[in-house]
Coordinates of C-alpha atoms in Angstrom, one line a residue:
M30 CA -71.7 -15.3 -70.3
E31 CA -70.5 -16.4 -66.9
K32 CA -71.5 -20.1 -67.6
E33 CA -69.5 -20.0 -71.0
E34 CA -66.4 -18.7 -69.2
M35 CA -66.5 -21.5 -66.6
E36 CA -66.9 -23.8 -69.4
W37 CA -63.8 -22.6 -71.3
K38 CA -61.8 -22.8 -68.2
R39 CA -62.7 -26.4 -67.5
K40 CA -61.7 -27.6 -71.2
T41 CA -58.5 -25.6 -71.4
M42 CA -57.1 -25.5 -67.8
G43 CA -58.7 -28.5 -66.3
F44 CA -60.4 -26.0 -64.0
S45 CA -63.6 -27.1 -61.9
P46 CA -65.4 -25.4 -59.1
E47 CA -64.7 -28.3 -56.7
K48 CA -60.9 -27.9 -57.4
E49 CA -61.1 -24.1 -56.6
N50 CA -63.0 -24.5 -53.4
R51 CA -60.3 -27.2 -52.4
D52 CA -57.3 -24.9 -53.2
S53 CA -58.9 -22.0 -51.2
N54 CA -59.5 -24.3 -48.0
W55 CA -55.8 -25.2 -48.4
F56 CA -54.7 -21.5 -48.3
K57 CA -57.0 -20.8 -45.4
T58 CA -55.5 -23.8 -43.3
K59 CA -51.9 -23.2 -44.2
K60 CA -52.0 -19.5 -43.8
K61 CA -50.4 -19.3 -40.3
A62 CA -47.6 -21.6 -41.4
L63 CA -46.9 -19.5 -44.4
N64 CA -46.8 -16.4 -42.4
H65 CA -44.2 -18.1 -39.7
V66 CA -42.0 -19.0 -42.8
L67 CA -42.1 -15.5 -44.2
S68 CA -41.4 -13.8 -40.8
T69 CA -38.6 -16.3 -40.2
I70 CA -36.9 -15.4 -43.4
R71 CA -37.3 -11.7 -42.9
I72 CA -35.7 -12.0 -39.4
H73 CA -32.8 -13.9 -40.8
S74 CA -32.3 -11.5 -43.7
K75 CA -32.0 -8.5 -41.1
Q76 CA -29.4 -10.3 -38.9
T77 CA -27.3 -11.4 -41.9
H78 CA -27.3 -8.0 -43.5
P79 CA -27.9 -5.3 -40.9
L80 CA -26.9 -2.4 -42.9
K81 CA -29.0 -3.1 -46.0
E82 CA -32.7 -2.1 -46.2
T83 CA -34.9 -5.1 -46.3
Q84 CA -36.9 -5.4 -49.5
P85 CA -40.5 -6.0 -49.3
T86 CA -41.1 -9.7 -49.7
P87 CA -43.3 -10.9 -52.6
T88 CA -46.6 -12.4 -51.6
T89 CA -48.5 -15.3 -53.3
L90 CA -51.9 -15.5 -54.5
H91 CA -54.5 -15.2 -51.8
S92 CA -52.1 -14.3 -49.0
P93 CA -52.3 -10.9 -47.5
P94 CA -49.1 -8.7 -47.0
P95 CA -47.5 -9.1 -43.6
Q96 CA -48.3 -6.4 -41.3
Q97 CA -45.2 -4.7 -39.6
Q98 CA -45.3 -5.0 -36.0
P99 CA -44.6 -1.8 -34.0
P100 CA -41.2 -1.6 -32.4
P101 CA -41.2 -2.5 -28.7
P102 CA -40.6 0.3 -26.2
Q103 CA -37.1 1.1 -25.5
T104 CA -36.0 0.8 -21.9
P105 CA -32.9 2.5 -20.4
K106 CA -29.9 0.6 -20.7
T107 CA -28.4 -0.8 -17.6
T108 CA -25.0 -2.6 -17.2
Q109 CA -25.8 -6.4 -16.3
D110 CA -23.6 -9.1 -15.5
S111 CA -22.2 -11.2 -18.7
T112 CA -23.8 -14.2 -17.1
L113 CA -27.5 -14.8 -17.1
T114 CA -28.9 -13.7 -13.9
N115 CA -32.4 -14.7 -12.6
P116 CA -33.9 -11.5 -10.9
A117 CA -35.7 -13.8 -8.6
S118 CA -32.6 -15.3 -7.3
D119 CA -30.2 -12.1 -7.5
R120 CA -32.2 -9.1 -6.5
T121 CA -29.1 -7.0 -6.9
S122 CA -29.2 -7.3 -10.5
L123 CA -32.1 -4.7 -10.5
L124 CA -29.8 -2.2 -8.9
S125 CA -27.6 0.2 -11.2
D126 CA -23.9 0.0 -10.9
E127 CA -23.7 3.3 -9.3
I128 CA -26.0 2.2 -6.4
L129 CA -24.4 -1.0 -6.1
L130 CA -20.9 0.5 -5.9
R131 CA -22.1 3.1 -3.2
I132 CA -23.4 0.0 -1.2
L133 CA -20.2 -2.1 -1.6
S134 CA -17.9 1.0 -0.5
K135 CA -20.0 1.2 2.8
L136 CA -18.9 -2.4 3.8
P137 CA -15.8 -2.9 6.1
K138 CA -12.4 -3.6 4.4
S139 CA -12.4 -7.1 6.1
Q140 CA -15.5 -8.3 4.2
R141 CA -14.7 -6.6 0.9
P142 CA -12.3 -9.6 -0.4
A143 CA -15.4 -11.9 -0.4
N144 CA -17.1 -9.6 -2.7
F145 CA -14.9 -10.7 -5.6
L146 CA -16.3 -14.4 -5.5
V147 CA -20.0 -13.5 -5.9
S148 CA -20.4 -13.0 -9.6
K149 CA -18.5 -11.4 -12.5
R150 CA -20.4 -8.2 -12.0
W151 CA -19.4 -7.9 -8.6
L152 CA -15.8 -8.8 -9.5
N153 CA -15.6 -5.7 -11.7
L154 CA -17.5 -3.4 -9.4
Q155 CA -15.2 -4.3 -6.5
G156 CA -12.1 -3.8 -8.6
R157 CA -13.1 -0.4 -9.1
L158 CA -13.0 0.2 -5.5
V159 CA -9.6 -0.9 -5.0
R160 CA -7.2 2.0 -4.6
S161 CA -4.0 0.3 -3.5
V162 CA -2.1 -2.8 -4.8
K163 CA 1.2 -4.4 -4.2
L164 CA 2.4 -6.0 -7.3
F165 CA 4.4 -9.5 -7.3
D166 CA 4.3 -10.1 -10.9
W167 CA 5.9 -7.6 -13.2
E168 CA 4.3 -8.9 -16.4
F169 CA 0.9 -8.3 -14.9
L170 CA 2.0 -4.6 -15.0
V171 CA 3.6 -4.5 -18.4
S172 CA 0.7 -6.3 -20.2
G173 CA -1.9 -3.7 -18.7
R174 CA -4.1 -6.3 -17.1
V175 CA -3.7 -4.8 -13.6
F176 CA -5.3 -1.5 -14.9
F177 CA -8.1 -3.6 -16.5
R178 CA -8.7 -5.4 -13.1
F179 CA -8.1 -2.3 -10.9
P180 CA -8.8 0.9 -13.1
N181 CA -8.8 3.5 -10.1
L182 CA -5.4 2.9 -8.4
V183 CA -3.8 5.6 -6.6
H184 CA -1.1 3.7 -4.7
V185 CA 1.1 1.1 -6.4
D186 CA 4.1 -0.7 -4.6
L187 CA 6.4 -2.4 -7.3
V188 CA 9.3 -3.2 -5.0
E189 CA 8.7 -6.9 -4.7
G190 CA 7.7 -6.9 -8.5
C191 CA 11.1 -5.8 -9.5
S192 CA 12.8 -8.8 -7.8
I193 CA 13.4 -11.8 -10.0
L194 CA 14.6 -14.1 -7.0
P195 CA 12.8 -17.5 -7.0
R196 CA 10.2 -17.8 -4.4
D197 CA 10.3 -21.4 -3.8
S198 CA 13.0 -21.4 -0.9
G199 CA 10.4 -21.1 1.9
V200 CA 12.7 -18.5 3.8
F201 CA 11.1 -15.1 3.8
C202 CA 13.5 -12.1 4.7
T203 CA 12.9 -8.4 5.5
R204 CA 15.4 -5.8 5.7
S205 CA 15.5 -2.4 7.4
R206 CA 12.8 0.0 8.0
K207 CA 9.9 0.1 5.2
T208 CA 12.2 -1.0 2.6
V209 CA 12.2 -4.5 1.0
S210 CA 11.1 -8.0 1.8
F211 CA 12.4 -10.9 -0.5
H212 CA 12.7 -14.7 -0.4
A213 CA 16.1 -15.9 0.5
V214 CA 17.6 -18.7 -1.6
S215 CA 20.7 -20.9 -0.8
N216 CA 22.2 -21.2 -4.3
L217 CA 23.3 -17.8 -4.9
E218 CA 26.8 -17.2 -5.9
G219 CA 28.9 -14.5 -4.4
G220 CA 27.9 -14.9 -0.8
K221 CA 25.7 -12.6 1.2
D222 CA 26.5 -9.4 -0.8
S223 CA 24.7 -10.8 -3.9
I224 CA 21.4 -11.4 -2.2
F225 CA 19.7 -8.2 -3.6
T226 CA 22.1 -6.8 -6.2
E227 CA 21.8 -5.7 -9.7
K228 CA 21.7 -9.2 -10.8
S229 CA 18.7 -10.2 -8.6
V230 CA 16.5 -7.3 -9.8
L231 CA 15.1 -6.1 -13.1
N232 CA 17.4 -3.8 -15.1
A233 CA 16.7 -0.2 -15.2
D234 CA 15.3 -0.4 -18.7
E235 CA 12.7 -2.9 -17.9
V236 CA 11.8 -1.1 -14.7
D237 CA 11.4 2.2 -16.7
K238 CA 9.2 0.6 -19.1
G239 CA 7.0 -0.5 -16.4
L240 CA 6.9 3.0 -15.2
R241 CA 5.9 4.5 -18.5
V242 CA 2.9 2.1 -18.6
L243 CA 1.9 2.9 -15.2
A244 CA 2.1 6.7 -15.7
N245 CA 0.0 6.4 -18.8
K246 CA -2.6 4.2 -17.1
C247 CA -2.7 5.9 -13.7
P248 CA -2.8 9.9 -14.2
N249 CA -4.0 10.2 -10.6
L250 CA -1.3 8.3 -8.9
T251 CA -0.4 9.7 -5.4
K252 CA 1.8 7.0 -3.9
L253 CA 4.6 5.0 -5.4
A254 CA 7.3 2.6 -4.4
V255 CA 9.8 1.2 -6.8
A256 CA 13.4 -0.2 -7.0
N257 CA 16.3 0.2 -9.5
C258 CA 14.6 2.6 -11.7
S259 CA 16.6 5.4 -13.7
E260 CA 16.0 9.1 -14.0
M261 CA 14.1 8.6 -17.3
G262 CA 11.5 6.3 -15.7
L263 CA 10.8 8.9 -13.0
L264 CA 10.6 11.9 -15.3
S265 CA 7.7 10.1 -17.2
V266 CA 5.9 9.6 -14.0
A267 CA 6.6 13.0 -13.1
E268 CA 5.1 14.3 -16.4
E269 CA 2.0 12.1 -16.5
C270 CA 1.3 12.0 -12.7
P271 CA 1.2 15.7 -11.6
T272 CA -0.6 14.6 -8.3
L273 CA 2.2 12.2 -6.9
Q274 CA 2.7 13.1 -3.3
E275 CA 4.5 10.0 -1.8
L276 CA 7.5 8.3 -3.4
E277 CA 9.9 5.5 -2.1
L278 CA 12.9 4.6 -4.0
L279 CA 15.3 1.7 -3.4
M280 CA 18.7 1.4 -4.9
C281 CA 18.9 5.0 -5.5
N282 CA 21.8 7.2 -6.4
D283 CA 22.8 10.7 -7.6
R284 CA 21.7 10.2 -11.1
V285 CA 18.1 8.9 -10.3
L286 CA 17.6 12.0 -7.9
R287 CA 17.5 14.1 -11.2
G288 CA 14.3 12.6 -12.2
I289 CA 12.9 13.4 -8.7
A290 CA 13.5 17.0 -9.1
A291 CA 10.4 17.1 -11.5
C292 CA 8.1 15.8 -9.1
L293 CA 7.1 19.4 -8.0
N294 CA 4.2 18.4 -5.8
L295 CA 6.1 15.8 -3.8
Q296 CA 5.5 15.8 0.0
I297 CA 6.8 12.5 1.2
L298 CA 10.1 11.0 0.2
R299 CA 12.0 7.8 1.2
L300 CA 15.3 7.2 -0.3
N301 CA 17.2 4.0 0.2
G302 CA 21.0 4.2 -0.9
A303 CA 23.4 1.6 0.6
E304 CA 22.2 -1.3 2.5
D305 CA 24.4 -3.5 4.3
G306 CA 24.5 -7.2 2.8
L307 CA 22.0 -6.2 0.2
H308 CA 23.2 -3.5 -2.4
E309 CA 25.3 -0.7 -2.6
S310 CA 24.2 2.7 -4.2
L311 CA 25.7 6.1 -3.5
V312 CA 23.6 9.2 -2.5
S313 CA 26.1 12.1 -1.8
D314 CA 25.9 15.7 -1.2
V315 CA 25.4 16.2 -4.9
G316 CA 22.3 14.2 -5.0
L317 CA 20.9 15.7 -1.8
T318 CA 21.5 19.3 -3.4
I319 CA 19.6 18.4 -6.6
L320 CA 16.9 16.9 -4.4
A321 CA 16.6 20.1 -2.4
Q322 CA 16.3 22.4 -5.5
G323 CA 13.7 20.3 -7.1
C324 CA 11.3 19.2 -4.0
K325 CA 10.9 22.2 -2.3
R326 CA 7.4 21.1 -0.9
L327 CA 8.6 18.2 1.1
V328 CA 7.0 17.7 4.5
K329 CA 8.7 14.2 5.3
L330 CA 12.2 13.0 4.2
E331 CA 13.6 9.6 5.1
L332 CA 17.3 9.1 4.1
S333 CA 18.4 5.4 4.5
G334 CA 22.1 4.5 3.7
C335 CA 22.7 7.9 2.3
K336 CA 26.4 9.2 2.4
G337 CA 26.1 12.9 2.7
G338 CA 27.6 15.6 4.7
Y339 CA 27.3 19.1 5.9
E340 CA 26.7 20.7 2.3
G341 CA 23.9 18.4 1.5
I342 CA 21.9 18.6 4.7
K343 CA 22.5 22.4 4.7
A344 CA 20.9 22.6 1.2
I345 CA 17.9 20.6 2.3
G346 CA 17.4 23.0 5.3
Q347 CA 17.7 26.1 3.1
C348 CA 15.5 24.9 0.3
C349 CA 12.7 22.7 1.8
L350 CA 11.2 25.3 4.2
M351 CA 8.3 23.2 4.7
L352 CA 10.2 20.0 6.0
E353 CA 8.7 19.1 9.3
E354 CA 10.2 15.3 9.8
L355 CA 13.6 14.2 9.1
T356 CA 14.4 10.6 9.5
L357 CA 17.9 8.9 9.2
C358 CA 18.2 5.1 8.9
N359 CA 21.7 3.7 9.1
H360 CA 23.2 7.0 7.8
R361 CA 26.8 7.1 6.5
M362 CA 27.1 11.0 7.0
E363 CA 30.5 12.6 7.0
D364 CA 31.6 14.0 10.3
G365 CA 30.4 17.4 11.2
W366 CA 26.9 17.2 9.6
L367 CA 25.1 17.6 12.7
S368 CA 25.5 21.3 12.7
A369 CA 23.8 21.8 9.5
L370 CA 20.4 21.1 11.3
S371 CA 20.5 24.7 12.3
Y372 CA 19.3 25.7 9.0
F373 CA 16.1 23.8 9.3
E374 CA 13.5 26.5 10.5
N375 CA 10.3 24.4 10.7
L376 CA 11.7 20.9 11.5
K377 CA 9.5 19.3 14.2
T378 CA 10.6 15.7 14.5
L379 CA 13.9 14.1 14.2
I380 CA 14.2 10.5 14.0
F381 CA 17.4 8.2 14.2
V382 CA 17.0 4.4 13.5
S383 CA 19.7 1.7 13.4
C384 CA 22.5 4.3 13.2
K385 CA 26.0 3.1 14.4
R386 CA 27.0 6.7 15.4
I387 CA 25.4 10.0 15.6
D388 CA 28.2 12.2 14.2
G389 CA 32.0 11.4 14.4
G390 CA 33.0 14.9 15.2
D391 CA 35.6 15.3 18.0
E392 CA 34.9 18.8 18.8
F393 CA 31.6 20.4 19.7
D394 CA 30.6 23.5 21.7
E395 CA 27.5 25.3 22.4
G396 CA 28.1 27.9 19.8
F397 CA 28.2 25.6 16.7
G398 CA 24.3 26.1 16.2
S399 CA 21.1 24.7 17.3
C400 CA 17.5 23.8 15.8
P401 CA 15.2 25.3 18.3
S402 CA 12.1 24.2 16.3
V403 CA 12.7 20.5 17.0
E404 CA 10.0 19.1 19.5
R405 CA 10.3 15.4 19.1
L406 CA 13.5 13.4 19.2
H407 CA 13.4 9.6 18.5
L408 CA 16.3 7.1 18.9
E409 CA 15.5 3.7 17.9
K410 CA 18.1 0.6 17.6
C411 CA 20.9 2.9 17.7
Q412 CA 24.4 2.5 19.2
L413 CA 25.0 5.2 21.7
R414 CA 28.5 4.8 22.7
D415 CA 30.0 8.3 21.9
K416 CA 29.2 10.6 24.7
T417 CA 30.5 13.5 22.8
S418 CA 28.3 13.2 19.9
L419 CA 25.3 12.5 21.9
R420 CA 25.6 15.7 24.1
A421 CA 26.1 17.5 20.7
L422 CA 22.7 16.2 19.6
F423 CA 21.0 17.3 22.8
L424 CA 22.6 20.5 22.4
V425 CA 21.3 21.0 18.8
C426 CA 17.7 20.0 19.9
C427 CA 17.6 22.0 23.0
N428 CA 13.9 22.6 23.0
V429 CA 12.7 19.0 22.6
R430 CA 9.6 18.3 24.4
E431 CA 9.2 14.5 23.5
L432 CA 12.1 12.1 23.9
V433 CA 11.8 8.6 23.4
I434 CA 14.7 6.0 23.4
Q435 CA 14.1 2.4 22.3
N436 CA 16.5 -0.6 22.3
C437 CA 19.4 1.5 21.9
W438 CA 22.8 -0.1 22.9
G439 CA 25.4 1.5 25.1
L440 CA 22.9 3.9 27.0
N441 CA 24.3 3.7 30.6
D442 CA 23.9 6.2 33.4
D443 CA 26.7 8.3 32.1
M444 CA 25.4 8.5 28.5
F445 CA 21.9 9.2 29.7
G446 CA 23.3 12.0 32.0
T447 CA 24.0 14.2 28.8
S448 CA 20.2 14.5 28.4
S449 CA 20.3 16.9 31.4
A450 CA 20.9 19.6 28.7
L451 CA 17.3 19.3 27.9
R452 CA 15.2 21.4 30.3
K453 CA 11.8 21.4 28.4
V454 CA 11.1 17.7 28.2
R455 CA 7.3 16.8 28.7
F456 CA 7.3 13.0 27.8
L457 CA 10.1 10.5 28.2
G458 CA 9.7 7.1 26.7
L459 CA 12.3 4.5 27.6
E460 CA 12.2 0.9 26.3
G461 CA 14.7 -1.9 26.1
C462 CA 17.5 0.3 27.8
S463 CA 19.1 -2.5 29.8
M464 CA 22.1 -0.7 31.1
L465 CA 20.1 2.3 32.6
T466 CA 19.7 2.2 36.4
T467 CA 17.3 3.6 38.7
L468 CA 19.8 6.2 39.9
G469 CA 20.6 7.3 36.4
L470 CA 17.1 7.8 35.6
E471 CA 16.7 9.6 38.8
S472 CA 19.6 11.9 38.2
V473 CA 18.1 13.5 35.2
I474 CA 14.3 13.6 35.6
I475 CA 14.2 15.1 39.0
Y476 CA 15.5 18.5 37.1
W477 CA 12.9 18.4 34.6
N478 CA 10.1 20.6 36.2
D479 CA 7.9 20.3 33.0
L480 CA 7.7 16.5 32.7
E481 CA 4.1 15.3 32.4
S482 CA 4.3 11.6 31.1
L483 CA 6.8 8.8 31.7
K484 CA 6.8 5.5 30.2
V485 CA 9.5 2.9 31.1
Y486 CA 9.4 -0.6 29.7
S487 CA 11.8 -3.6 29.9
C488 CA 14.6 -1.7 31.5
N489 CA 15.9 -4.5 33.7
K490 CA 18.2 -2.6 35.9
I491 CA 15.6 -0.1 36.9
K492 CA 14.0 -1.8 39.9
D493 CA 10.8 -0.9 42.0
G494 CA 12.5 -1.4 45.2
E495 CA 15.1 1.3 44.4
V496 CA 12.6 4.0 44.0
N497 CA 13.5 6.7 46.8
P498 CA 11.2 9.4 48.0
A499 CA 12.6 12.1 45.7
L500 CA 11.6 9.9 42.6
S501 CA 8.4 9.1 44.1
S502 CA 7.5 12.8 44.4
V503 CA 8.1 13.2 40.7
F504 CA 5.9 10.3 40.0
S505 CA 3.1 11.7 42.0
A506 CA 3.2 15.0 40.1
L507 CA 3.1 13.3 36.5
K508 CA -0.2 13.2 34.6
D509 CA 0.5 9.8 33.0
L510 CA 2.8 7.0 34.3
K511 CA 3.4 3.8 32.7
W512 CA 6.0 1.8 34.8
K513 CA 6.9 -1.8 33.7
P514 CA 10.8 -1.8 34.0
D515 CA 11.5 -5.2 35.0
R516 CA 9.7 -8.2 32.7
K517 CA 10.7 -10.6 35.5
S518 CA 8.9 -8.8 38.3
A519 CA 6.0 -8.1 36.0
V520 CA 5.4 -11.7 35.2
S521 CA 5.8 -12.6 38.9
N522 CA 3.3 -10.0 40.0
Y523 CA 0.9 -11.2 37.3
L524 CA 1.3 -15.0 38.4
E525 CA 1.0 -14.2 42.1
G526 CA -2.0 -15.8 43.7
I527 CA -2.8 -18.1 40.9
G528 CA -0.4 -20.8 42.0
M529 CA 1.0 -21.6 38.5
G530 CA 4.6 -21.2 39.7
K531 CA 4.2 -23.1 42.9
R532 CA 2.6 -26.4 41.4
G533 CA 6.1 -28.0 40.7
S534 CA 7.4 -27.2 44.1
K535 CA 4.5 -28.9 45.8
F536 CA 4.9 -32.0 43.8
F537 CA 8.8 -32.4 43.6
K538 CA 9.6 -32.4 47.3
K539 CA 13.0 -33.3 48.6
S540 CA 11.3 -35.9 51.0
H541 CA 10.0 -37.8 48.0
D542 CA 12.0 -40.3 46.5
W543 CA 12.0 -40.7 42.6
K544 CA 12.1 -44.4 43.0
S545 CA 8.8 -44.4 45.0
L546 CA 6.8 -42.5 42.0
P547 CA 4.3 -44.5 40.2
G548 CA 5.8 -46.5 37.2
S549 CA 9.5 -46.6 38.5

């Protein structure tokens, strides 16, 4: 029966045993190639249609169905650099981001900038460690790229980014104390009053737009510096950034101060109103009163170019009970404001910087009030030509223990004599007081029985040879004495013994004739 079936196949289909053996041998030799083709088609179909279930691939005759390989064991995902990293050459690729961040945070700040150049991964990780940034390009803020680059910012300085002055002049100017620096140009119209005006900075709407973006991306912001903003921009920052503690405002006015009142946790505030030769902004008693009623947790307050008076300073003293430091820079206060300092109960430090006058009042007496809590009084680059106002200042701050006078004009023996009203001074610092003499210094400090430290620098009229026994006895009782009053004497004492100042005198003698010198 089997032979008849084979004979029938040979006649009808041309089938022969030799041909059957040859076909089976072909399948055996090409089996691996077929399996490879099938697996390639299966992988390609999964990549093209990832969401569709893969259908079983039909198999041909004599080819066994492909066996599914077990899935590889899953390893925990770790963030790697987008570039291909060779573990043999970069061993840090084996570390997780958290461990590498802890390592980079331990490096000193001087070495951190070089970390940005190692790789893209280090670039991103080092950006996460940056907490403070000073912005120069306003578009970098509005586009949001600064937050993608530095996602954990807590301190942002936008002052120079608000300026639209060209930066190709090569002249770089700074103005006032901790205020603004800019590139000066020579083709501005309007003279010096147009250097830093409303035309040279972004308008308030553009600044407010940037502040809204900043408030949305940096809810943990603690320190901010900005120029020419409005109350709406500050309100957005106050609502989104409840942790804001330090704020610096340039080109500020009374209307802007309404937005500051919403910053309930503000502790340090610097206001810049009018600035000679740069810009004119009005901060009056109205703005100072709004400020006092809103920011009751202030610890440090700096008023630069503000035009207030007795009522505004009084409101700050009555409302800001935690205020410990008050700084007045180039103030334009009305006459009689000094007596309002008696309302400050916890004020510890009072600083005057670049003030043309202390107070313009004509009549002061010992009964107009005092601020007994003030312990430190600093006068820097001030014009001390009004003896009445300077004496009134010393009467208000009668319990001062630290008195520092640096580079003040007009401080002669008569003006310095008004400080005799201070009886509890423990530290006296004098620097750059060119009109004060040794006799004027002696006439005051010999009555300060609590004096412990004395520093005298660059006071050219105070001479070492004029120190008498009474002044020497005061020096001997001090715990700390830094005495370098005359720059010339200090330099001559330093050069003495090294022969530097005598070489010229040895060579050019009167007995030598210049015609006899070589080459003449």
